[in-house]
Tab-separated table of N, CA and C in Angstrom:
chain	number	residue	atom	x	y	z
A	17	UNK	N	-3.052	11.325	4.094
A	17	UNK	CA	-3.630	10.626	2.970
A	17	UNK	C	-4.071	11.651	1.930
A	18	UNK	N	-3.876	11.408	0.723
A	18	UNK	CA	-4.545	11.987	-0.186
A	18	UNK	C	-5.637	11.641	-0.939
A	19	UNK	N	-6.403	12.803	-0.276
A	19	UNK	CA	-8.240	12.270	-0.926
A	19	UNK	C	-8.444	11.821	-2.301
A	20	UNK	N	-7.913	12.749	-3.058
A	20	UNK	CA	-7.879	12.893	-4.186
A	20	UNK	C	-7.800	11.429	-4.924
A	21	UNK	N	-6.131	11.204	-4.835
A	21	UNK	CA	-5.745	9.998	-5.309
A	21	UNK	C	-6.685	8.820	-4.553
A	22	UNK	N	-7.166	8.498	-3.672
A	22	UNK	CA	-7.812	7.583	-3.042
A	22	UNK	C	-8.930	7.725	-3.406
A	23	UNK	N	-9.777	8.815	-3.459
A	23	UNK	CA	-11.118	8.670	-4.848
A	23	UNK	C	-10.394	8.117	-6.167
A	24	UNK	N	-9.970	8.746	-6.459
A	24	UNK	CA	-9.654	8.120	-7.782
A	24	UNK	C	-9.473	6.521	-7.826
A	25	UNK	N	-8.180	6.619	-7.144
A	25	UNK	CA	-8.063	5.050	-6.829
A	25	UNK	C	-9.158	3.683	-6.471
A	26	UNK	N	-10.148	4.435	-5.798
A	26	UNK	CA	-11.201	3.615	-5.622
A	26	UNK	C	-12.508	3.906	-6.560
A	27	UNK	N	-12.686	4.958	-6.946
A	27	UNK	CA	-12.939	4.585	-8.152
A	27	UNK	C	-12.234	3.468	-9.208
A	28	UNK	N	-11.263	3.725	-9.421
A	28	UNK	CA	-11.048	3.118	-10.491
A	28	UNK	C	-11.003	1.452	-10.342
A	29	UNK	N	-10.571	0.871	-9.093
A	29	UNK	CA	-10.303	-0.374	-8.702
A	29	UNK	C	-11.855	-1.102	-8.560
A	30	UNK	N	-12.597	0.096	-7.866
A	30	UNK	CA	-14.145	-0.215	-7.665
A	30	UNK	C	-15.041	-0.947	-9.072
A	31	UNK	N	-14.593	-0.334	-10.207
A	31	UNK	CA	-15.260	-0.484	-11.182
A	31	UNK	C	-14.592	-1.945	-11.881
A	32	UNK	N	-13.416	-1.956	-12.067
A	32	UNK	CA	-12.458	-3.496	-12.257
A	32	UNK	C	-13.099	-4.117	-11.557
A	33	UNK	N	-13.013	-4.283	-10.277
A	33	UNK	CA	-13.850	-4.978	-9.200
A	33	UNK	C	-15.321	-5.851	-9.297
A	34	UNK	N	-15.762	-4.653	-9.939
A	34	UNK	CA	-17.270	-4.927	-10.244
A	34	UNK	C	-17.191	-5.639	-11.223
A	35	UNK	N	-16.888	-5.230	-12.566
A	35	UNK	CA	-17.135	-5.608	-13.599
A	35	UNK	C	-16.383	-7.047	-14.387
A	36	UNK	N	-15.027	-6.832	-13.499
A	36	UNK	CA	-14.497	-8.737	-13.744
A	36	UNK	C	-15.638	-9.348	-12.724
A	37	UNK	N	-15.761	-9.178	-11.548
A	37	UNK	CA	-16.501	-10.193	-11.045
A	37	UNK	C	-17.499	-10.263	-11.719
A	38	UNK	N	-18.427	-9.588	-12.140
A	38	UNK	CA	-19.423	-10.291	-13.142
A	38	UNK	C	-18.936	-10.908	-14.248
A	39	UNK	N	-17.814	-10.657	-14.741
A	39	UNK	CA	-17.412	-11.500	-16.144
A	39	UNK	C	-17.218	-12.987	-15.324
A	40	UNK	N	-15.917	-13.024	-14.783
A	40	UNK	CA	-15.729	-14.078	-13.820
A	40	UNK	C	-17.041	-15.086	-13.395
A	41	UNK	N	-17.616	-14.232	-12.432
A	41	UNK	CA	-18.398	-14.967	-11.450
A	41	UNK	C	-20.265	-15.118	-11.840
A	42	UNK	N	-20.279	-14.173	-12.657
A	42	UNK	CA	-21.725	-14.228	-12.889
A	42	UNK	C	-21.666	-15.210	-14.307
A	43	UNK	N	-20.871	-15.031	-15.340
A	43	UNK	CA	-20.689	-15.722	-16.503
A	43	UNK	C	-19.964	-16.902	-16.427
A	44	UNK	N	-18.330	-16.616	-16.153
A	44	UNK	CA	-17.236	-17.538	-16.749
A	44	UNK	C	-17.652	-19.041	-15.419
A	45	UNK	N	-17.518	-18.818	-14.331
A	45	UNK	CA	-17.380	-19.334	-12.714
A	45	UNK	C	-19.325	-19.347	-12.177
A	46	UNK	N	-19.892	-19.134	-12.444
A	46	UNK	CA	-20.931	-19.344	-11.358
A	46	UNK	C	-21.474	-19.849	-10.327
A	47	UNK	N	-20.484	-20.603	-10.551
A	47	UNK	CA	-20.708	-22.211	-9.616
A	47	UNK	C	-19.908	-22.038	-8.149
A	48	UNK	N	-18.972	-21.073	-8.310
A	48	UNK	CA	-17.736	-20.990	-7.314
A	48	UNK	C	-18.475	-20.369	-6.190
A	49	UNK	N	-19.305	-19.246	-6.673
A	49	UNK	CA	-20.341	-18.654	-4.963
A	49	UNK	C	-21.811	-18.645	-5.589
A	50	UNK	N	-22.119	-19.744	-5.587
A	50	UNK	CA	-23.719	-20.025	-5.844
A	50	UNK	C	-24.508	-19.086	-5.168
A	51	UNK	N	-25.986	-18.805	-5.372
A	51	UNK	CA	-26.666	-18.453	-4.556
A	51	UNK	C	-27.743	-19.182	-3.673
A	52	UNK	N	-27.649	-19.052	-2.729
A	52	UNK	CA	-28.297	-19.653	-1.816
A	52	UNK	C	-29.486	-19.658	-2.231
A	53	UNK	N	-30.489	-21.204	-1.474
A	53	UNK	CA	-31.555	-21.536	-1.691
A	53	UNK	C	-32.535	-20.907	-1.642
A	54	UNK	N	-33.169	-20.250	-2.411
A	54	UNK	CA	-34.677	-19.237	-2.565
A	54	UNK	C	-33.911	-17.995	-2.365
A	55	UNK	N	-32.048	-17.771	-2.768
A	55	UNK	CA	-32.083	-16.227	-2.949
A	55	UNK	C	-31.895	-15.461	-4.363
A	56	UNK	N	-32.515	-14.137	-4.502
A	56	UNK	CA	-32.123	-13.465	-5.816
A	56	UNK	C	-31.215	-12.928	-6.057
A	57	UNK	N	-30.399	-12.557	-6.991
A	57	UNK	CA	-29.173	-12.047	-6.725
A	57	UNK	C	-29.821	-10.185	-6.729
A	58	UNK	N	-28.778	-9.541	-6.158
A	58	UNK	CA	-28.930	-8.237	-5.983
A	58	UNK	C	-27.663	-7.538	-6.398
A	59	UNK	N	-27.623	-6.353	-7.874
A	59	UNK	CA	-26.507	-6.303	-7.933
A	59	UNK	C	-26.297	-5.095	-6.927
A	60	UNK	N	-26.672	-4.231	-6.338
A	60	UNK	CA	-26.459	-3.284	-5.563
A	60	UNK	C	-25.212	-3.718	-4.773
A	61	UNK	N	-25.883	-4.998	-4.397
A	61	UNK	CA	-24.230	-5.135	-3.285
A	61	UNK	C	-23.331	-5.648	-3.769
A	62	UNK	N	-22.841	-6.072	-4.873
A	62	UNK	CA	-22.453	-6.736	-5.741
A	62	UNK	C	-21.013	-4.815	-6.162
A	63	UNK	N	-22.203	-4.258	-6.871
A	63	UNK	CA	-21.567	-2.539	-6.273
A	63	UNK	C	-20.607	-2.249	-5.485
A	64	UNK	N	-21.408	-2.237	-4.374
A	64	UNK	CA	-21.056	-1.988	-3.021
A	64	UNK	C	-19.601	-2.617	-2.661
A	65	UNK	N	-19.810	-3.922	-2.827
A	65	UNK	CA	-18.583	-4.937	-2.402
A	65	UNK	C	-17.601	-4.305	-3.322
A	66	UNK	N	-17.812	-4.248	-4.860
A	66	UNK	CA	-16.343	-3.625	-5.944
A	66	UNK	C	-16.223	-2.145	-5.224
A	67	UNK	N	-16.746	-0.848	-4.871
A	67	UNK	CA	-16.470	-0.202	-4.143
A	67	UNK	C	-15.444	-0.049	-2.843
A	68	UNK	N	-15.970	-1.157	-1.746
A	68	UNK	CA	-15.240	-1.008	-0.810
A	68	UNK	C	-13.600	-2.016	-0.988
A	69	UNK	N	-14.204	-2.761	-1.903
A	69	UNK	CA	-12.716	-3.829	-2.303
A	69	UNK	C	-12.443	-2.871	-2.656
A	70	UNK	N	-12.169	-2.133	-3.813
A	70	UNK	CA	-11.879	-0.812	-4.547
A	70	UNK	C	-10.901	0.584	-3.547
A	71	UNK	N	-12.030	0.720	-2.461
A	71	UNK	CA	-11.310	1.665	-0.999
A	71	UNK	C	-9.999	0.717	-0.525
A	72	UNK	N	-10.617	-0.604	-0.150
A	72	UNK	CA	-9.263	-0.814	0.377
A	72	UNK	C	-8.167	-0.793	0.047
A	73	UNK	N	-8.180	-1.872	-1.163
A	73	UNK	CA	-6.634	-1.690	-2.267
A	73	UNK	C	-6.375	0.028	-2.561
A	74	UNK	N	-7.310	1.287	-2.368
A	74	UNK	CA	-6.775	2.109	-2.622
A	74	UNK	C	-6.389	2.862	-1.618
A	75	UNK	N	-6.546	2.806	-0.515
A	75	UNK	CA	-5.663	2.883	0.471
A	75	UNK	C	-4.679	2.479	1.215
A	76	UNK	N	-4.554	1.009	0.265
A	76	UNK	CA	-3.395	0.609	0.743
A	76	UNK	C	-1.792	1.085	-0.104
A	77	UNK	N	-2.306	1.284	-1.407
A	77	UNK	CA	-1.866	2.105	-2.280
A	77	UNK	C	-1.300	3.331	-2.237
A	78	UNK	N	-2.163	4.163	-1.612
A	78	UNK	CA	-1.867	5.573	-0.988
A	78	UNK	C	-0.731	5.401	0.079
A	79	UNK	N	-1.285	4.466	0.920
A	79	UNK	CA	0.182	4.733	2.557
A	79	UNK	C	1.320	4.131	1.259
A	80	UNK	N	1.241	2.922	0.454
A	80	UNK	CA	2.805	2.902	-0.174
A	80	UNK	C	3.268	3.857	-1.100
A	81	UNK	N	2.891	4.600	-1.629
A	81	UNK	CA	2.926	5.842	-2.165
A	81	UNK	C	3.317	5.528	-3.555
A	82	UNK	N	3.891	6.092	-4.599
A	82	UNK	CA	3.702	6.158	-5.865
A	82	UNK	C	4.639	4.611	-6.248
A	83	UNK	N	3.607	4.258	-7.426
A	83	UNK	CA	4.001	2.831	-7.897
A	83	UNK	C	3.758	2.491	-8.988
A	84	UNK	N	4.326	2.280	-10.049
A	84	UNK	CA	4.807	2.099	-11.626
A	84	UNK	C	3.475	1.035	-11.582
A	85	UNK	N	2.813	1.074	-12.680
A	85	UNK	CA	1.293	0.102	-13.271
A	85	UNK	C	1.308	-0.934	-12.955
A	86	UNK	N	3.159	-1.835	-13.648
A	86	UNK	CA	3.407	-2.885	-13.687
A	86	UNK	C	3.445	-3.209	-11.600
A	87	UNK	N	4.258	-2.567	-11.017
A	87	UNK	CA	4.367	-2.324	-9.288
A	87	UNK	C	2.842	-3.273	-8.682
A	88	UNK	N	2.201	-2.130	-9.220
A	88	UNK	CA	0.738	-2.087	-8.951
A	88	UNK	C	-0.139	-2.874	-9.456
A	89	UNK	N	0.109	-3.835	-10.587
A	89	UNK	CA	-0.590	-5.036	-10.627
A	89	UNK	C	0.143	-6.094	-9.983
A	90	UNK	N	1.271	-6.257	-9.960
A	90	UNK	CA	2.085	-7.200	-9.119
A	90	UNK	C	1.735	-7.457	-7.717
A	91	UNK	N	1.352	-5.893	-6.995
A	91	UNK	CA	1.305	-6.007	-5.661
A	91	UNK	C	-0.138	-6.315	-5.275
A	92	UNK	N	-1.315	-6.109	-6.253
A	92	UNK	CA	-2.694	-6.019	-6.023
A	92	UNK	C	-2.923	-7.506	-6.206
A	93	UNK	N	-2.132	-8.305	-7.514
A	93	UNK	CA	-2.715	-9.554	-7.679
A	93	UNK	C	-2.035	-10.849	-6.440
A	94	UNK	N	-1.024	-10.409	-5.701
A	94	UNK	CA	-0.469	-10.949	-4.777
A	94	UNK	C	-1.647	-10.821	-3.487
A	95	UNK	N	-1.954	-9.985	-3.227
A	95	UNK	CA	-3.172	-9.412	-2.265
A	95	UNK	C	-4.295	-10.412	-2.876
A	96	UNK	N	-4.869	-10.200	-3.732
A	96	UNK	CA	-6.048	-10.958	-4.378
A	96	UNK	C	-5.784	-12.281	-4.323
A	97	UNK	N	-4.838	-13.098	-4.740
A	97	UNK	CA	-4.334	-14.210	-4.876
A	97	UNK	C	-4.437	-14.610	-2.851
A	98	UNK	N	-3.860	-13.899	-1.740
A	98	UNK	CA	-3.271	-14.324	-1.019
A	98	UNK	C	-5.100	-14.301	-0.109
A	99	UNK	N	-5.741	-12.919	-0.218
A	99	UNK	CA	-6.983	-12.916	0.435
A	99	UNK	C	-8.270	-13.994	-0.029
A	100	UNK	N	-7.883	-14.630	-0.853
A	100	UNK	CA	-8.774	-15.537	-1.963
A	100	UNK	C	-8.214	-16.947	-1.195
A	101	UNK	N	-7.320	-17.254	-1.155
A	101	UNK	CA	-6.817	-18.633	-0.727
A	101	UNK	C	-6.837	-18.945	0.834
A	102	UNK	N	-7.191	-17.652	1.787
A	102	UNK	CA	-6.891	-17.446	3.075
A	102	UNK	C	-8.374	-17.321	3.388
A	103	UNK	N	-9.430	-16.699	2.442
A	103	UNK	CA	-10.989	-17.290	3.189
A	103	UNK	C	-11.586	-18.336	2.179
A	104	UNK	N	-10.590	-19.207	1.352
A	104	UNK	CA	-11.713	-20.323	1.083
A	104	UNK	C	-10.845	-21.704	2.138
A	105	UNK	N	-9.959	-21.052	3.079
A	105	UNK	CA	-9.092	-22.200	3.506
A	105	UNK	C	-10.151	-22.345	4.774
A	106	UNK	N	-10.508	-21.152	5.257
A	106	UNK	CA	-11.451	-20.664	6.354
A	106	UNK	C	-12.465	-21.344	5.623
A	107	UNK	N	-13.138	-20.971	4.940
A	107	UNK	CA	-14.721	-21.892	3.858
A	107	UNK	C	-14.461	-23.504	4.284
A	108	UNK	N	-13.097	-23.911	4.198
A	108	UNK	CA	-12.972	-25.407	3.796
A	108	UNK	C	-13.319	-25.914	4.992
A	109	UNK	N	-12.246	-25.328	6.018
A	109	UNK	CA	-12.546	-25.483	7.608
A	109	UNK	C	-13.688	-25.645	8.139
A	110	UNK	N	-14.318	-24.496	7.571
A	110	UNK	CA	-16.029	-24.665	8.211
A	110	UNK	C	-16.811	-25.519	7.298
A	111	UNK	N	-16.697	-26.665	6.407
A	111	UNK	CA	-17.460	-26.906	5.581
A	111	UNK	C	-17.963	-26.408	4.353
A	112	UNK	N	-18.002	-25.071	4.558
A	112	UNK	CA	-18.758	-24.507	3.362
A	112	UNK	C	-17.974	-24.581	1.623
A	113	UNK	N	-16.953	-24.790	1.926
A	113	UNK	CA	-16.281	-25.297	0.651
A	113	UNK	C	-15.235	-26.334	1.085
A	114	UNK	N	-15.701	-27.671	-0.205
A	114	UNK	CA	-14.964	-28.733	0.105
A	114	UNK	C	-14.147	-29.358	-1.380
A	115	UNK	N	-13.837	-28.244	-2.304
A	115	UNK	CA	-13.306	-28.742	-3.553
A	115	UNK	C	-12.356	-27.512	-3.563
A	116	UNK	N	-11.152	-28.646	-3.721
A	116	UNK	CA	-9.594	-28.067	-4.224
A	116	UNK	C	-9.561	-27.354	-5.451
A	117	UNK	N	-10.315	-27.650	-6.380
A	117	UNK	CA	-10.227	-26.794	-7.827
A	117	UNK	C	-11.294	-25.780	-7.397
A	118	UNK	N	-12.403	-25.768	-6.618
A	118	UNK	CA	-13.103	-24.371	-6.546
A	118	UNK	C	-11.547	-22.979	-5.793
A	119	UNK	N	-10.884	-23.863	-5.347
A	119	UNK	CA	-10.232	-23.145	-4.177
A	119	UNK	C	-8.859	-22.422	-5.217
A	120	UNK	N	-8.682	-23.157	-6.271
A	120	UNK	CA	-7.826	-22.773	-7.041
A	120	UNK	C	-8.258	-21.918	-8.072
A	121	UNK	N	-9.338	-22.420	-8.550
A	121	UNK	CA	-9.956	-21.462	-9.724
A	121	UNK	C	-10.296	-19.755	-9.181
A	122	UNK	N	-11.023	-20.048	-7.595
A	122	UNK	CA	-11.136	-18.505	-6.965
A	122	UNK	C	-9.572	-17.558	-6.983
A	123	UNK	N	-8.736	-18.606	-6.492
A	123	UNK	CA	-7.720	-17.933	-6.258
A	123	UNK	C	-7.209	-17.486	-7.636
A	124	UNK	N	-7.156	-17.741	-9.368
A	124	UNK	CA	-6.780	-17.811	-9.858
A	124	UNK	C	-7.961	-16.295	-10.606
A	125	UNK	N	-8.684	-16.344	-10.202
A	125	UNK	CA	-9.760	-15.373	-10.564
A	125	UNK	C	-9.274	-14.297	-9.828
A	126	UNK	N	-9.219	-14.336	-8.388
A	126	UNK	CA	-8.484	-12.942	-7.886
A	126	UNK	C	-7.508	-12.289	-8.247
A	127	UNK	N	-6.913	-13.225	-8.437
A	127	UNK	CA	-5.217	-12.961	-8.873
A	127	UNK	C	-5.463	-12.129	-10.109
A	128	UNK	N	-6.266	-12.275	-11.269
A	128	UNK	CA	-6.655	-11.504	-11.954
A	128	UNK	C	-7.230	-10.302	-11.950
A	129	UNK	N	-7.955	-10.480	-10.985
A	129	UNK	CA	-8.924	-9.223	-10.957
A	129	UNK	C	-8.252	-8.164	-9.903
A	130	UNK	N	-7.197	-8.574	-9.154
A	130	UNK	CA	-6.295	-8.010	-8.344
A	130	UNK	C	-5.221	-6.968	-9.350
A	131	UNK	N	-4.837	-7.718	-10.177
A	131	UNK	CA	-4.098	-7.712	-11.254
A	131	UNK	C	-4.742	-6.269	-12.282
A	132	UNK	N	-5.668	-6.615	-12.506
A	132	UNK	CA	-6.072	-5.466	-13.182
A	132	UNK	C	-6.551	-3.969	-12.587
A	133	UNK	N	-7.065	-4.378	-11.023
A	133	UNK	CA	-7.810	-3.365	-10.412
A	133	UNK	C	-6.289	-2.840	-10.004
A	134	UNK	N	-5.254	-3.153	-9.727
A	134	UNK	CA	-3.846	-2.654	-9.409
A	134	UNK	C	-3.211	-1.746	-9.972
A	135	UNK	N	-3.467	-2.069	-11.349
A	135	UNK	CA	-2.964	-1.692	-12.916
A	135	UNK	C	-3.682	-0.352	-12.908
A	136	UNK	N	-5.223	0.005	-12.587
A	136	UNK	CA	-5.978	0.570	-13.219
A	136	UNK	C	-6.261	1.656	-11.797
A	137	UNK	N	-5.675	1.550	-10.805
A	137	UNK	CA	-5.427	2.375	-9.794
A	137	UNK	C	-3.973	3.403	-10.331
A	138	UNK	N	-2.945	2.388	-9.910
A	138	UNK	CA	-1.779	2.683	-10.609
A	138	UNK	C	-2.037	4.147	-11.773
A	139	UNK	N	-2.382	3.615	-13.477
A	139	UNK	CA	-2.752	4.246	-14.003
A	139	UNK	C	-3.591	5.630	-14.103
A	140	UNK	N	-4.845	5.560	-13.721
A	140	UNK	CA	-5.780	6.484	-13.355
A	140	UNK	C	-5.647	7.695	-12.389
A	141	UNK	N	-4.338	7.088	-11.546
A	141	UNK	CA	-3.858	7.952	-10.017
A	141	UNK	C	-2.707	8.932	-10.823
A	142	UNK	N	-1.716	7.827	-11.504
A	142	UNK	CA	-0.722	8.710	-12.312
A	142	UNK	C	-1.375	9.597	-13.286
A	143	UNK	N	-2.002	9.918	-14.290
A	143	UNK	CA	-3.195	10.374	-15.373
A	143	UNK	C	-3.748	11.569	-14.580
A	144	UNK	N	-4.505	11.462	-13.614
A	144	UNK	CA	-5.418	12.381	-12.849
A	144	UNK	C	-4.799	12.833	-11.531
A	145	UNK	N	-4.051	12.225	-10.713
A	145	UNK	CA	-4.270	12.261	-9.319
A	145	UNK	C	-2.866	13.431	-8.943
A	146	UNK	N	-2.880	13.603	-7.405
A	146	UNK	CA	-1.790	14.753	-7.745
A	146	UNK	C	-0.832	13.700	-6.521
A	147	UNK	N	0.584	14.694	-6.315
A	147	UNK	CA	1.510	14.021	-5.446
A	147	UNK	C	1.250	13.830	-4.290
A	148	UNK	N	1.748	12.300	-4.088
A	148	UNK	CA	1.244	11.621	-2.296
A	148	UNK	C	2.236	12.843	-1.266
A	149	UNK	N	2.740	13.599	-1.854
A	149	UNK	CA	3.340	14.467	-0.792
A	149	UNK	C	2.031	15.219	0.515
């Protein structure tokens, strides 16, 4: 693995990560992951979560090795799209989500934010990062 590119990479996906989901989810969507009764929101983990979303897609990135922007939003928003529809199907199952348009709108939000954090790995890795050799 290359450290290098995989900091980078998660940097860069980390911060997409973060910062659509607050456009998304704190502004556009709020409604889609409410906060629970008597809780505050905390953005630390909010962080945390665009971080490690951020590690993963950038290691998954790294084992496929070098991949054109366009590659790399294609393959990130397919991931986002597919991990988005596969735990609100799990949500539905257990009750905790029981509306078809929450289930579409999430998925339609990942797919985006997959989309860009893909793009912006892609980019940032080619720009800065050195060869997956």
């Amino acid at each position: 693995m290359n450290v290098k590119n995989f900091l980078i990479g998660t940097f860069a996906a980390g911060v997409a990560f973060f910062l659509l989901g607050w456009v998304f989810y704190g502004i556009l969507f709020p409604n889609i992951w409410p906060l629970a009764e008597g809780a505050t929101p905390n953005p630390m983990y909010s962080v945390l979560g665009g971080i490690v979303s951020g590690a993963a897609l950038s290691y998954v990135f790294d084992k496929i090795g070098n991949m054109s922007i366009q590659s790399g939003a294609i393959t990130a928003a397919v991931m986002g799209l597919l991990g988005s529809v596969s735990m609100r199907f799990y949500m539905m199952g257990n009750g905790n989500c029981t509306s078809m348009n929450v289930l579409l709108t999430d998925a339609a939000v990942n797919l985006v934010i997959g989309a860009v954090a893909g793009a912006a790995i892609c980019f940032l890795v080619g720009k800065f990062g050195g060869s997956n050799e």
